[in-house]
Coordinates of C-alpha atoms in Angstrom, one line a residue:
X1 CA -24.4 -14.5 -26.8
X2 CA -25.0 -13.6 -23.1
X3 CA -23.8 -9.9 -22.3
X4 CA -22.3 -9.5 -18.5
X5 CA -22.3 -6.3 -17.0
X6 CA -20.1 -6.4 -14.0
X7 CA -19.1 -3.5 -11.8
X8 CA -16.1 -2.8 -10.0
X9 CA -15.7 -4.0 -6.4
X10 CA -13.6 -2.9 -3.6
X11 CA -10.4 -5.4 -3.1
X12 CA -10.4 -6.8 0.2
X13 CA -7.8 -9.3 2.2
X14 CA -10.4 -11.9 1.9
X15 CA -9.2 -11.9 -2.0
X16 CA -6.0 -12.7 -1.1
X17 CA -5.8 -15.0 2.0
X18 CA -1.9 -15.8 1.2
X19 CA -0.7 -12.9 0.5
X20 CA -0.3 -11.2 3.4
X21 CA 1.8 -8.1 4.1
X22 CA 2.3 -6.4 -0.1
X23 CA 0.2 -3.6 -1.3
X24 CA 0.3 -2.9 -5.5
X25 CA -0.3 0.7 -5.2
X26 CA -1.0 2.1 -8.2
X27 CA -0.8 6.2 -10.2
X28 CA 2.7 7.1 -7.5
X29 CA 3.8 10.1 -9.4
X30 CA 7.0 8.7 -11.2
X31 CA 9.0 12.0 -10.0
X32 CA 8.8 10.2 -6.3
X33 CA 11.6 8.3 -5.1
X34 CA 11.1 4.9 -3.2
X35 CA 12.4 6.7 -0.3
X36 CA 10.1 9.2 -0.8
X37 CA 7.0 6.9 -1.2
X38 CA 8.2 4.7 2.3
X39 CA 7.9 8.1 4.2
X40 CA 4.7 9.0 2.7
X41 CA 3.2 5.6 4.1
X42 CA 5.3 5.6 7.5
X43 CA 3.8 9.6 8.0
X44 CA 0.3 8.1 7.0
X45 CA 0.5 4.8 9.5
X46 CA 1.8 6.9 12.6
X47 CA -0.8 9.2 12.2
X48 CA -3.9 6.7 11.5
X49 CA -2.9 3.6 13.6
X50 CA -2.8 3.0 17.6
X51 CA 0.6 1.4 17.8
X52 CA 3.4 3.5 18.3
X53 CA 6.5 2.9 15.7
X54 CA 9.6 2.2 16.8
X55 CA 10.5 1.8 13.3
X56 CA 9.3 1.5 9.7
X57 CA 6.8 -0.2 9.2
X58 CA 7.6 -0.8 5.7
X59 CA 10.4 -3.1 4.9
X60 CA 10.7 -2.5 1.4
X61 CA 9.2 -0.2 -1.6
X62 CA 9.7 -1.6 -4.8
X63 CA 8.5 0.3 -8.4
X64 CA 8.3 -1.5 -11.7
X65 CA 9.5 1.4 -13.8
X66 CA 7.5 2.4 -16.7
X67 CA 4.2 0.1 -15.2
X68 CA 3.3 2.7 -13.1
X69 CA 2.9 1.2 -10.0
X70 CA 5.2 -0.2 -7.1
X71 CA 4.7 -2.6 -4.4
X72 CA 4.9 -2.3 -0.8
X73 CA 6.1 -5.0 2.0
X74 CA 5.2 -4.3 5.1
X75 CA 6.4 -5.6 8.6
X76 CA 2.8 -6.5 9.7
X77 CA -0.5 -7.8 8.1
X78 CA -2.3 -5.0 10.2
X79 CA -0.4 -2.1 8.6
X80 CA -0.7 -3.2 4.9
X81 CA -4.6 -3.5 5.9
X82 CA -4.5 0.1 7.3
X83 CA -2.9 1.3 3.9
X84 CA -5.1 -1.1 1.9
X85 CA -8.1 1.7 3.4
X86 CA -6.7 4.0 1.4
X87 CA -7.6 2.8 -2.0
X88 CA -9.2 5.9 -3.7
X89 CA -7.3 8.9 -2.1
X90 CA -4.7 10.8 -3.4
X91 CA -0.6 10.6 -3.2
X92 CA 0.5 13.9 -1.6
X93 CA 4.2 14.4 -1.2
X94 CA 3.9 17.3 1.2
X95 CA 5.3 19.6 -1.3

């Protein structure tokens, strides 16, 4: 048999060219609320991007309890890219 070695790659939006405004973020400490987890990314996307909120830019949070791991829908393409940057860092609640 052939052995194939392949290593992990970043995901990108060019994976996905129909999907376009849901995150799967994954390892969201299960004590976190969905409340809590649409602040943490509204907090994050005020502070990184250039367009000033006039609301959420999340429109929903959803977690698949027990999977460990929820999706996010965001308003625009642009923010879920923003938050797709992210991939690697830690959740901090602030706490």
């Amino acid at each position: 048999g052939i052995d194939v070695v392949s290593k992990p790659r970043k995901v990108s939006f060019e994976d996905f060219p129909f999907f376009k405004r849901k995150l799967v973020v994954q390892n969201i400490p299960l004590s976190q609320s969905e409340q809590d987890i649409m602040e943490y990314f509204f907090g994050i996307l005020t502070r990184v991007s250039q367009e000033k909120y006039t609301r959420n830019p999340l429109m929903s949070v959803h977690r698949y309890e027990g999977l460990g791991f929820v999706t996010l829908e965001f308003r625009k393409r642009d923010d879920a890219e923003i938050c797709l940057n992210l991939d690697g860092t830690e959740f901090s609640s602030g706490n």
